[in-house]
Backbone as JSON, one array per atom type, in Angstrom:
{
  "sequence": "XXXXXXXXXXXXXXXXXXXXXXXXXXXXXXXXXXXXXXXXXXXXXXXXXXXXXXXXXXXXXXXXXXXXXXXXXXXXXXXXXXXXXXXXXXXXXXXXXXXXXXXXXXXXXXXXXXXXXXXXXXXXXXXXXXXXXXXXXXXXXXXXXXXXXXXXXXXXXXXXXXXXXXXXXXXXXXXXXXXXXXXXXXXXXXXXXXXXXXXXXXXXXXXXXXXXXXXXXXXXXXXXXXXXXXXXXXXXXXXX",
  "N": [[139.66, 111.16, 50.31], [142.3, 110.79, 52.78], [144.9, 111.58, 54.86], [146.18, 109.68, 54.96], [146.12, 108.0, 53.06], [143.89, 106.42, 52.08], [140.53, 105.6, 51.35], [137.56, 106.52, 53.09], [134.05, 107.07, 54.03], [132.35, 108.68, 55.78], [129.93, 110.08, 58.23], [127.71, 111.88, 60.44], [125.59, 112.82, 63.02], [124.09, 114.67, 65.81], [121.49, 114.99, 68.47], [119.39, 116.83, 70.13], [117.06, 115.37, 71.59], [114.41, 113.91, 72.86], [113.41, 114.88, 75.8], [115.58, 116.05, 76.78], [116.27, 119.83, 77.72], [118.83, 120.43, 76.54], [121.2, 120.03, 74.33], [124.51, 118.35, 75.07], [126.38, 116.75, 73.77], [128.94, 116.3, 71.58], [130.44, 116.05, 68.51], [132.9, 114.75, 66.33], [134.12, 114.7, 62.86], [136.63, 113.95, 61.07], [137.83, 113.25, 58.29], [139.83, 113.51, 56.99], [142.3, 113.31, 58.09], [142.04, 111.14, 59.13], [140.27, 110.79, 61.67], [137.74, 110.76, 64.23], [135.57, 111.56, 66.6], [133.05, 111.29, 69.34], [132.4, 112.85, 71.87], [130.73, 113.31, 75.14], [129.24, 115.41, 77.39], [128.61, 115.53, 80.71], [125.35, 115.02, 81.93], [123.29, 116.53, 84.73], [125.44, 117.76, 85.55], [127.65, 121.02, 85.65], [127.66, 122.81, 82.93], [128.12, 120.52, 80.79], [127.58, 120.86, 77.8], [129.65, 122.72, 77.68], [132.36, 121.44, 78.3], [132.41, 119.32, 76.55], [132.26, 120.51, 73.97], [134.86, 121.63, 74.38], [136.72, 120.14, 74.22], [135.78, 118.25, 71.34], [136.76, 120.61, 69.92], [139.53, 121.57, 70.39], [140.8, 118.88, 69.68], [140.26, 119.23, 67.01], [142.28, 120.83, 65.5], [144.37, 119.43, 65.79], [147.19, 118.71, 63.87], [147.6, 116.06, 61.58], [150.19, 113.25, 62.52], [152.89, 111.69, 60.53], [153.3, 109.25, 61.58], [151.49, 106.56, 63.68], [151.95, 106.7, 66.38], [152.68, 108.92, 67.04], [150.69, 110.34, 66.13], [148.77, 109.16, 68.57], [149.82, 110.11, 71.15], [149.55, 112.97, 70.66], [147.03, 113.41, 70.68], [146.44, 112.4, 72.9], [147.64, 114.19, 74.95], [146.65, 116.72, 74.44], [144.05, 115.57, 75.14], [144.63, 115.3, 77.87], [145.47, 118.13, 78.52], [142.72, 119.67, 78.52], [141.67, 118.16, 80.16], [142.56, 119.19, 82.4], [141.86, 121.79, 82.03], [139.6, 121.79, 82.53], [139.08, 121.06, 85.28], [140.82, 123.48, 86.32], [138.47, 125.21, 85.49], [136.03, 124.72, 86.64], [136.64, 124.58, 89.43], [137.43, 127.36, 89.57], [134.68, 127.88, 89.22], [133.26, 127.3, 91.41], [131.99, 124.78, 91.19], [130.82, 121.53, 91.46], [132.35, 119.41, 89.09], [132.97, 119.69, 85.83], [132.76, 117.98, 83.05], [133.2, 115.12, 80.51], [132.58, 112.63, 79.0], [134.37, 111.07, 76.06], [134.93, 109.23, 73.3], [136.84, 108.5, 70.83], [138.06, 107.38, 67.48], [140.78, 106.34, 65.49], [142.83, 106.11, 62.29], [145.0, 103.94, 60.81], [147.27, 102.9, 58.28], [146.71, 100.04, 58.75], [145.18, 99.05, 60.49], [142.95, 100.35, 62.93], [142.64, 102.85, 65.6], [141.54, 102.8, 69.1], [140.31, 104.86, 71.51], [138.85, 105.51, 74.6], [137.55, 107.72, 77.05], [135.07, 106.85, 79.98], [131.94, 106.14, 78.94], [130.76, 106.45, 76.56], [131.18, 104.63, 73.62], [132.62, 102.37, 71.01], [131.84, 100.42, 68.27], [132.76, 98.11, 66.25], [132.67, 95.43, 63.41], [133.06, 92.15, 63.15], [134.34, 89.07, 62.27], [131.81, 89.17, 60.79], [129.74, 90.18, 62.16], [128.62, 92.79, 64.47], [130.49, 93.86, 67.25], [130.89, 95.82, 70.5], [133.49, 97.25, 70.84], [134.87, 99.12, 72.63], [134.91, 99.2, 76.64], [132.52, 99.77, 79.37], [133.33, 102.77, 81.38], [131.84, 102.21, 84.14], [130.54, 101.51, 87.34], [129.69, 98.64, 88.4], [126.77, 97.51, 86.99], [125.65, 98.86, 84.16], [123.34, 101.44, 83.76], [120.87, 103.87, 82.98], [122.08, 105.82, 84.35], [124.29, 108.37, 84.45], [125.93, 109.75, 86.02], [129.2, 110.9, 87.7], [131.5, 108.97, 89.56], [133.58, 109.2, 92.19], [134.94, 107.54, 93.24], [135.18, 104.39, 93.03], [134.7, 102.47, 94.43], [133.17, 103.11, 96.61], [130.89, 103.86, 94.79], [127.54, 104.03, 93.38], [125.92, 101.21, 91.75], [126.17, 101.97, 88.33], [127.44, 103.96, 88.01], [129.68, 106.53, 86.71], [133.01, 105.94, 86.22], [135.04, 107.28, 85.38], [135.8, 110.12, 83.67], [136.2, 112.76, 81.29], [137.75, 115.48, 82.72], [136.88, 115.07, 85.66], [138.89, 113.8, 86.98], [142.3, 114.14, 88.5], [145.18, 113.34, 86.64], [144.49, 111.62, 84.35], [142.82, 108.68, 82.81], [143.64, 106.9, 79.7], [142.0, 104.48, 77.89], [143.08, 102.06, 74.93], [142.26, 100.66, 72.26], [142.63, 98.03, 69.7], [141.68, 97.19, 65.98], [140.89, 95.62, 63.33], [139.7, 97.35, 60.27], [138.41, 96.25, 57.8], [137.44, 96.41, 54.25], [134.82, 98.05, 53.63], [133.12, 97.46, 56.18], [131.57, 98.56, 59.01], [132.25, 101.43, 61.36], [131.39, 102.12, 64.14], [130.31, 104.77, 66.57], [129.53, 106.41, 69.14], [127.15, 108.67, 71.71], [125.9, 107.95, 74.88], [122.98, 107.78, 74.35], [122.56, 106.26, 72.34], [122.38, 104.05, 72.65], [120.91, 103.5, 75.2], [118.19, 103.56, 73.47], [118.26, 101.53, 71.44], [118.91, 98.23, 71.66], [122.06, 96.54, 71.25], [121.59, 93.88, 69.87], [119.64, 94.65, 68.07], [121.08, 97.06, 67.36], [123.43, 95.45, 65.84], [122.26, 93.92, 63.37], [120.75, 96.1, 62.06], [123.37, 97.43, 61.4], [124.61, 95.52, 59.91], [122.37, 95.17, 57.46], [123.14, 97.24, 56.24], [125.23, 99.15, 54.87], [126.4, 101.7, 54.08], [126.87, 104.51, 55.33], [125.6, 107.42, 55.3], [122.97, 106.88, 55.21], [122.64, 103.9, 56.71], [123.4, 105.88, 59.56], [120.6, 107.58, 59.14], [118.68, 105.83, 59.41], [119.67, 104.94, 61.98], [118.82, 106.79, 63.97], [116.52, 107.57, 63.06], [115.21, 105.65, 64.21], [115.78, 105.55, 67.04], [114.81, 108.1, 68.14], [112.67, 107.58, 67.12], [111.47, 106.38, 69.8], [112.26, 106.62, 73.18], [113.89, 108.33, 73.61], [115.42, 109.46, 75.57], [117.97, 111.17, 76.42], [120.61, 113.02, 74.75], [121.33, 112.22, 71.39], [123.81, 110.94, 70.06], [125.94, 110.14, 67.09], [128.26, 108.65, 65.24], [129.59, 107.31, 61.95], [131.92, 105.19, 60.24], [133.36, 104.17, 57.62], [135.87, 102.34, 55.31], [136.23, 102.63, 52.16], [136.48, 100.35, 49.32]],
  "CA": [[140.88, 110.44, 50.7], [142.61, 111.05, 54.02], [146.19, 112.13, 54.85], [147.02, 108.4, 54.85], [145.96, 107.91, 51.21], [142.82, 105.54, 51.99], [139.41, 106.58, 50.98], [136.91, 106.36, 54.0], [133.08, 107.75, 53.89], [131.66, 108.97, 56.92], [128.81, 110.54, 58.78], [127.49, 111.99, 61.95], [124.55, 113.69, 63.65], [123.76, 114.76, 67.03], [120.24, 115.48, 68.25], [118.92, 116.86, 71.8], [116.34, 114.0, 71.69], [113.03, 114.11, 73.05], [113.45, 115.26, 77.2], [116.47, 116.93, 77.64], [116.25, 120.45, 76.88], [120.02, 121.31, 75.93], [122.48, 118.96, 73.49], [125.73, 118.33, 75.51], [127.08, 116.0, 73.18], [129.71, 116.87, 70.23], [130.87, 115.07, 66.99], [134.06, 115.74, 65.04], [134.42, 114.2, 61.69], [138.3, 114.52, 60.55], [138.27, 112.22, 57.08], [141.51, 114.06, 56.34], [143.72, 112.83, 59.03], [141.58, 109.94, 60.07], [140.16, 111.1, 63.16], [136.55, 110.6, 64.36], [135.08, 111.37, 67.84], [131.99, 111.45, 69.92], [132.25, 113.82, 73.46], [128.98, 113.47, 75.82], [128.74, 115.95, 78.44], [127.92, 115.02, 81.72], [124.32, 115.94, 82.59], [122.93, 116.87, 85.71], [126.8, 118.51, 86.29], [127.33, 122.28, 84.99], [128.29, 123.16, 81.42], [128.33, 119.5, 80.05], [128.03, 121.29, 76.35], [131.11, 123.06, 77.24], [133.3, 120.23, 78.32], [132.15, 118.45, 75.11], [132.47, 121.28, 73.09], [136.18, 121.89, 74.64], [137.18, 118.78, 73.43], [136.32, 118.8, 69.9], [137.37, 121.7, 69.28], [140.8, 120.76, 70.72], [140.99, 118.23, 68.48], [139.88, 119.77, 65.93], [142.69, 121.37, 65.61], [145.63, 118.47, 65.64], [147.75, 118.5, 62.61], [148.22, 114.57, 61.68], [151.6, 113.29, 61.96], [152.68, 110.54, 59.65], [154.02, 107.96, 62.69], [150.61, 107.18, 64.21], [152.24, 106.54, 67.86], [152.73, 110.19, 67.3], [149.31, 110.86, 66.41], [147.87, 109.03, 69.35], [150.25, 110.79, 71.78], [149.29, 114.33, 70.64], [145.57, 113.28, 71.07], [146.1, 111.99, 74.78], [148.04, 115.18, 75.43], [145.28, 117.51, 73.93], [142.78, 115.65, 76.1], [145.14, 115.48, 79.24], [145.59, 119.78, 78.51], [141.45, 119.43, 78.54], [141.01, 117.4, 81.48], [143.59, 119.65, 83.55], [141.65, 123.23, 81.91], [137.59, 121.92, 82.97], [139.56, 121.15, 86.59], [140.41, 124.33, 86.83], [137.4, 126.09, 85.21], [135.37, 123.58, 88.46], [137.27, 125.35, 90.45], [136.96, 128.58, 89.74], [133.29, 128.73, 89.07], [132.99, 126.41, 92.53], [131.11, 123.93, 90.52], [131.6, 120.08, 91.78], [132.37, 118.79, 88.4], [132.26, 120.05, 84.52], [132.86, 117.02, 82.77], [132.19, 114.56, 79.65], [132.91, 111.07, 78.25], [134.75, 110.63, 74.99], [135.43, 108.1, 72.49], [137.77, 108.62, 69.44], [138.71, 106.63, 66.25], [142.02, 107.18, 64.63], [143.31, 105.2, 61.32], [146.65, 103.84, 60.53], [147.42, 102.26, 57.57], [146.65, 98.19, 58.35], [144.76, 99.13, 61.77], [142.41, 101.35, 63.7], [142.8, 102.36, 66.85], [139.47, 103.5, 69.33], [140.46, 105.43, 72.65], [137.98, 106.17, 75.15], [137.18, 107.41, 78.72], [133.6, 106.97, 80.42], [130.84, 105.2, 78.47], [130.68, 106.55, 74.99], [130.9, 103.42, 72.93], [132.57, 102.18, 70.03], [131.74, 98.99, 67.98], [133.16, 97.74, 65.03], [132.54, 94.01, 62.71], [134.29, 91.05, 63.4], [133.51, 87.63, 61.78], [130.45, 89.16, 60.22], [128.75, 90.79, 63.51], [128.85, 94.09, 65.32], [130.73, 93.98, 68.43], [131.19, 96.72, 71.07], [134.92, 97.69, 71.07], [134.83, 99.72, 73.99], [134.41, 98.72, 78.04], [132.25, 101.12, 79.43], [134.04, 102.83, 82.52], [130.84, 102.14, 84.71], [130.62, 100.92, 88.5], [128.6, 97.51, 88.2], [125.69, 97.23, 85.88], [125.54, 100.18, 83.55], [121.56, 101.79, 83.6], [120.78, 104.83, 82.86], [122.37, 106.68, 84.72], [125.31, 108.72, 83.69], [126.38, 110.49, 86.53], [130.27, 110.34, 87.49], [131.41, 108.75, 90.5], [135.18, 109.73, 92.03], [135.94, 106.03, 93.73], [134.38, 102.51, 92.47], [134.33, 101.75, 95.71], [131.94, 103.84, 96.7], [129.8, 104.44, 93.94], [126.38, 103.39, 93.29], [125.74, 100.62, 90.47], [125.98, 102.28, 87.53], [128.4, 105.41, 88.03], [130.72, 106.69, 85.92], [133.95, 105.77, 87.29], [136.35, 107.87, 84.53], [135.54, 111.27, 82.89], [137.16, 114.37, 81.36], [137.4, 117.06, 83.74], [136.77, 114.34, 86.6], [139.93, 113.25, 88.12], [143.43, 114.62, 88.19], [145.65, 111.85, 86.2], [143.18, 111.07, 82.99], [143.88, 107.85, 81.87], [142.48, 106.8, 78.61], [141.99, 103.13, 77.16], [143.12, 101.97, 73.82], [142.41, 99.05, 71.88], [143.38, 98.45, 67.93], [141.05, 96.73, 65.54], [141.17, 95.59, 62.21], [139.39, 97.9, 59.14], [138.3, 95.64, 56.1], [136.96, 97.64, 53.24], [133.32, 98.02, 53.78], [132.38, 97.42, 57.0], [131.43, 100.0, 59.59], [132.76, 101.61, 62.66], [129.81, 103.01, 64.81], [131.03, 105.68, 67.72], [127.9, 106.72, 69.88], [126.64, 108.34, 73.1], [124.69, 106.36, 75.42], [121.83, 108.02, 74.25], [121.75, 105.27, 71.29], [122.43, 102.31, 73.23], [119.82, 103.96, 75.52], [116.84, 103.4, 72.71], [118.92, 100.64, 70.78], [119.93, 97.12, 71.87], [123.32, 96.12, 70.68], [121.65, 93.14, 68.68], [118.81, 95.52, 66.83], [122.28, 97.51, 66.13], [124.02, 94.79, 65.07], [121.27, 94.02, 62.46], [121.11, 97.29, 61.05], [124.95, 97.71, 60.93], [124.78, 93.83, 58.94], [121.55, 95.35, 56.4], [123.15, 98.64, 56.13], [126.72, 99.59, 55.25], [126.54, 103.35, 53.73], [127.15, 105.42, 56.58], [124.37, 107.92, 55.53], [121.5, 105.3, 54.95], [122.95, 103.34, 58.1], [123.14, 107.02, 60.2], [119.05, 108.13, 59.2], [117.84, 104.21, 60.41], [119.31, 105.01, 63.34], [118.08, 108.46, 64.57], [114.9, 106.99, 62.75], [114.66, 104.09, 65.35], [116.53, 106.05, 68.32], [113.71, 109.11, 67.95], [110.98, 107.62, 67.17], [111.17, 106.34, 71.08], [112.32, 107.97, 74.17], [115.03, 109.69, 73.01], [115.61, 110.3, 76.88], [118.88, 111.53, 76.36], [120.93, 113.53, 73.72], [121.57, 111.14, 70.65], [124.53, 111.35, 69.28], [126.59, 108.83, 66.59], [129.64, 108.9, 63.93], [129.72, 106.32, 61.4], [133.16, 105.41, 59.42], [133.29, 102.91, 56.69], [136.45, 102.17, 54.67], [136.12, 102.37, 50.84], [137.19, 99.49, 48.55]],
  "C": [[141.57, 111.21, 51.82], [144.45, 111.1, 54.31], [147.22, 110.4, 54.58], [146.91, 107.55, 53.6], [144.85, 106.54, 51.29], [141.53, 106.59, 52.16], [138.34, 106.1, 52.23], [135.5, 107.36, 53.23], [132.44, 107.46, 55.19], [130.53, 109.92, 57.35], [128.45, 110.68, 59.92], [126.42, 113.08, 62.09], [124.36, 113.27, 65.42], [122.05, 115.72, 67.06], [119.78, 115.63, 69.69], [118.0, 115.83, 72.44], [115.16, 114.64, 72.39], [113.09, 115.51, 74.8], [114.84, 116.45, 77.58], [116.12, 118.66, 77.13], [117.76, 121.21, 76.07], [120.82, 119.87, 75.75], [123.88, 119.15, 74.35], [126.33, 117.41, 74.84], [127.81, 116.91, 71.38], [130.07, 115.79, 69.78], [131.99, 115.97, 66.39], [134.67, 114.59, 63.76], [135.92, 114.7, 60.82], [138.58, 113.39, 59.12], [139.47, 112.44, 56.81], [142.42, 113.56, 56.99], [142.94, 111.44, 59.31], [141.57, 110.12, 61.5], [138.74, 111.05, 63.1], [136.29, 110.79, 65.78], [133.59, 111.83, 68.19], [132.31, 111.81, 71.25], [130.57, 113.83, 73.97], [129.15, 114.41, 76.77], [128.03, 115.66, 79.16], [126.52, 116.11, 82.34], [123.84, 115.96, 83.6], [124.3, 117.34, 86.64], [126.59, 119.83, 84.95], [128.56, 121.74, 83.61], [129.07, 121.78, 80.8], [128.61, 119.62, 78.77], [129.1, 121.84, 76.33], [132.13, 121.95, 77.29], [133.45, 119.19, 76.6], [132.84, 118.89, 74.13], [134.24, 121.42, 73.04], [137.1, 120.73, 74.13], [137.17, 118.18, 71.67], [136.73, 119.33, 69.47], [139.17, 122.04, 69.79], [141.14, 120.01, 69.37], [141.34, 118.19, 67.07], [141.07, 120.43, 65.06], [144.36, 120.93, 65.38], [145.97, 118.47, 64.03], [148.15, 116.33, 62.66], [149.74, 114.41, 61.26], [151.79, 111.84, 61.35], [153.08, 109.0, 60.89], [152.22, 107.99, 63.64], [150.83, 107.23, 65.42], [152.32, 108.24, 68.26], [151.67, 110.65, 67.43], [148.74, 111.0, 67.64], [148.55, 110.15, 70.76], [150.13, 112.71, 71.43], [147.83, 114.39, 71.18], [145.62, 112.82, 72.41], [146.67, 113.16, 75.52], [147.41, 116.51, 75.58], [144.27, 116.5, 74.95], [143.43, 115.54, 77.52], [145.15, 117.43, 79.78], [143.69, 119.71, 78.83], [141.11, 119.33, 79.67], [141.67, 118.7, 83.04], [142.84, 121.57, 83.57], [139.75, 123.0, 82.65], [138.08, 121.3, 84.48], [139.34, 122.38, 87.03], [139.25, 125.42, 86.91], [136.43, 125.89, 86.64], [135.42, 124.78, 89.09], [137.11, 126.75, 90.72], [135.34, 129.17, 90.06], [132.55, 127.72, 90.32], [131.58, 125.56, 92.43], [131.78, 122.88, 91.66], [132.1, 119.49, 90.18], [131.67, 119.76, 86.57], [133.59, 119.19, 83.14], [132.33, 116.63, 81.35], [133.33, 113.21, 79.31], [133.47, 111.8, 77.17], [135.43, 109.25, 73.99], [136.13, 108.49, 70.85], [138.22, 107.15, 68.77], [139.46, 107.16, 65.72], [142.35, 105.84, 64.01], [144.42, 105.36, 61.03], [146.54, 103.14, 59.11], [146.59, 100.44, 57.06], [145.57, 98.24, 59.71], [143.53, 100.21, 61.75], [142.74, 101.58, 65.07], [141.75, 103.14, 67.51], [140.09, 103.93, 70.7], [139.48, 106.35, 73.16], [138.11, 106.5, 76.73], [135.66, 107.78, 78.79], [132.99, 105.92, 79.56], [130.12, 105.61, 77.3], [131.2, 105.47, 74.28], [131.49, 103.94, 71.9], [132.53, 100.74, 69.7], [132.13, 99.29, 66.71], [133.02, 95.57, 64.5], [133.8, 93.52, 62.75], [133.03, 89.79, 63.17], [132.38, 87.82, 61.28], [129.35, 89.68, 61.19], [129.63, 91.81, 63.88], [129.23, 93.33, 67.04], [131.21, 95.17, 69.25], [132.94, 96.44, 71.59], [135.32, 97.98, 72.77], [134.14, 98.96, 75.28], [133.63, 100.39, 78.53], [132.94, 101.52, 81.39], [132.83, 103.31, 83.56], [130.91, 100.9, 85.98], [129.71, 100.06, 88.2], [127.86, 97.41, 87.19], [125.3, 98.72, 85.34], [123.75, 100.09, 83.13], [121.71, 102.46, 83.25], [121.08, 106.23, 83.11], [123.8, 107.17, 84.41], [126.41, 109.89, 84.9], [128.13, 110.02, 87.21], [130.64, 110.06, 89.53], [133.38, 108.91, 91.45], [135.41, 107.8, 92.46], [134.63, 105.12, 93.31], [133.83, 102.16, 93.95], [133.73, 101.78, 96.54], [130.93, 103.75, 95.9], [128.55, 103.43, 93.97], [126.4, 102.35, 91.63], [124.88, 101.67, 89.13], [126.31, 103.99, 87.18], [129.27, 105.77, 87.14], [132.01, 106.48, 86.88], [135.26, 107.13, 86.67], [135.33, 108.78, 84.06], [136.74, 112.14, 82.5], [136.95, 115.51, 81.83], [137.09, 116.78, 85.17], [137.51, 114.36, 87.74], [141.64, 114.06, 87.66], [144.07, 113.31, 87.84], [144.79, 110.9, 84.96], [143.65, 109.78, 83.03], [142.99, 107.19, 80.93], [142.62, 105.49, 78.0], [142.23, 103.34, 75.57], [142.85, 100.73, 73.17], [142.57, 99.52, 69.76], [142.41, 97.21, 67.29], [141.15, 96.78, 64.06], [140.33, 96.59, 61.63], [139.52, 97.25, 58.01], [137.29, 96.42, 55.73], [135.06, 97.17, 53.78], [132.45, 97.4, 55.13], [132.79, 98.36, 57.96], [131.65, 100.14, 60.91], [131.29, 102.62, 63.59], [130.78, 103.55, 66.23], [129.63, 106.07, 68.33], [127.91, 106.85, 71.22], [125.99, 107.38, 73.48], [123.52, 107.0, 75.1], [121.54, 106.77, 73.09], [121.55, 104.14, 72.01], [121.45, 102.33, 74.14], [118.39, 102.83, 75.06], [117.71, 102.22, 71.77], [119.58, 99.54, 71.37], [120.8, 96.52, 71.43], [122.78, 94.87, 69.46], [120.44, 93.67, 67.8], [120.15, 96.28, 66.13], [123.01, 96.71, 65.25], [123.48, 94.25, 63.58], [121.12, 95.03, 61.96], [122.26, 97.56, 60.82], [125.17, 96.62, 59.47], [123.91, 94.18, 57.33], [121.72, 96.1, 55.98], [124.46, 99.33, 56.33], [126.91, 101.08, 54.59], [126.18, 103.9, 55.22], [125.57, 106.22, 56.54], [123.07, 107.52, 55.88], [121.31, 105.22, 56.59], [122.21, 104.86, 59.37], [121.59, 107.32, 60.22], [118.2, 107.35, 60.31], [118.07, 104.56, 61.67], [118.84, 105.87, 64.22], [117.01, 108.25, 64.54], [114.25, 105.98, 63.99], [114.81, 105.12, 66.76], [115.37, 107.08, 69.1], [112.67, 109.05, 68.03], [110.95, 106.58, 68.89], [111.56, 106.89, 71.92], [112.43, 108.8, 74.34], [115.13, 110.09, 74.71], [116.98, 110.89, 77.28], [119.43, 112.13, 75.54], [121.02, 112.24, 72.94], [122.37, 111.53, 70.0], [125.34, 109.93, 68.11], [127.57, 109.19, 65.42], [129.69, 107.31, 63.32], [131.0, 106.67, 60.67], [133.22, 103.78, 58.91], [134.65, 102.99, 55.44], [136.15, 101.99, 53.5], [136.88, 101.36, 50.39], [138.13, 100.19, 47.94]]
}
């Protein structure tokens, strides 16, 4: 049970996946306050595992306050302090860029709410189907590629347009979504959506509501093909 007196059961694994050889993605599981996130580190920019890492462990770290407007404003302030410390780290170590996506889940009472920047994903059930929550902050047609791009207007199809550690001025999307008892919130790099098409997920989210269970299937599916990216994912499922 969680600081807000509802019982949640959750789960999360991250996995370097087949090709890369170093995990830049983090997971932070907070059942106690109702907090959940997934951080990707941007790869082919330096110290993607730190940026990641700098960010959970931030987090990590938030006391929950009972007003959640408070909550969310400590958590955009903690990743604005973030975004403003892997600037200057850049800078110093005359990098171009040391960067990462994030996506967070935080629970209120009658609500959820899912705040992300970049193209870490969250989906949650509506009407009986998985739908992706999150827009991904990607110039044109999002591929494979993950690299971050400073102007839209420039960039090549399929840039990151938003990161942390990117741009001076973060700014982070929010959207608010219901939580009925037993169905499941999925958080995930793009390494799943990668090896996973939104309606094979949606089908295992629909055959498969224990987080753990749910969580194996998908590493199981995600793994046993390319895996050309880290794989990371956080499941959160409201108890009856």
């Amino acid at each position: 049970m969680n600081a807000m007196g509802t019982r949640y059961a959750s789960a999360g694994h991250t996995d370097t996946g087949k090709v890369r050889r170093l995990n830049e993605d983090a997971i932070l599981l907070r059942d106690d306050v109702g907090l959940w996130v997934v951080a990707d580190g941007l790869g082919g920019h330096a110290a993607g595992d730190f940026a990641s890492g700098l960010i959970v462990e931030r987090l990590s770290r938030l006391p929950r306050q009972e007003d959640v407007v408070d909550f969310i404003e400590a958590i955009e302030d903690t990743l604005q302090q973030v975004n403003q410390e892997l600037l200057r780290r850049a800078h110093d170590l005359r990098v171009d860029l040391i960067g990462s996506t994030v996506v967070v889940l935080v629970q209120d009472r009658d609500f959820m709410l899912c705040g992300w920047v970049g193209d870490s994903r969250a989906y949650g059930m509506e009407d009986g189907c998985l739908r992706q929550l999150t827009r991904d902050h990607v110039h044109g047609i999002k591929d494979d590629a993950t690299q971050f791009a400073g102007s839209a207007a420039v960039a090549a199809p399929g840039t990151l347009t938003r990161a942390v550690g990117a741009q001076e001025g973060l700014l982070i999307d929010w959207i608010v979504a219901s939580h009925a008892a037993g169905t499941p919130f999925l958080l995930c790099s793009d390494g799943v959506n990668k090896e996973i098409p939104d309606a094979e997920l949606d089908m295992e989210c629909r055959r498969q509501r224990e987080p753990r269970v749910l969580l194996a299937r998908l590493f199981e599916l995600a793994l046993g093909r390319a895996a050309r990216d880290n794989v990371s994912a956080v499941i959160v499922c409201r108890q009856e």
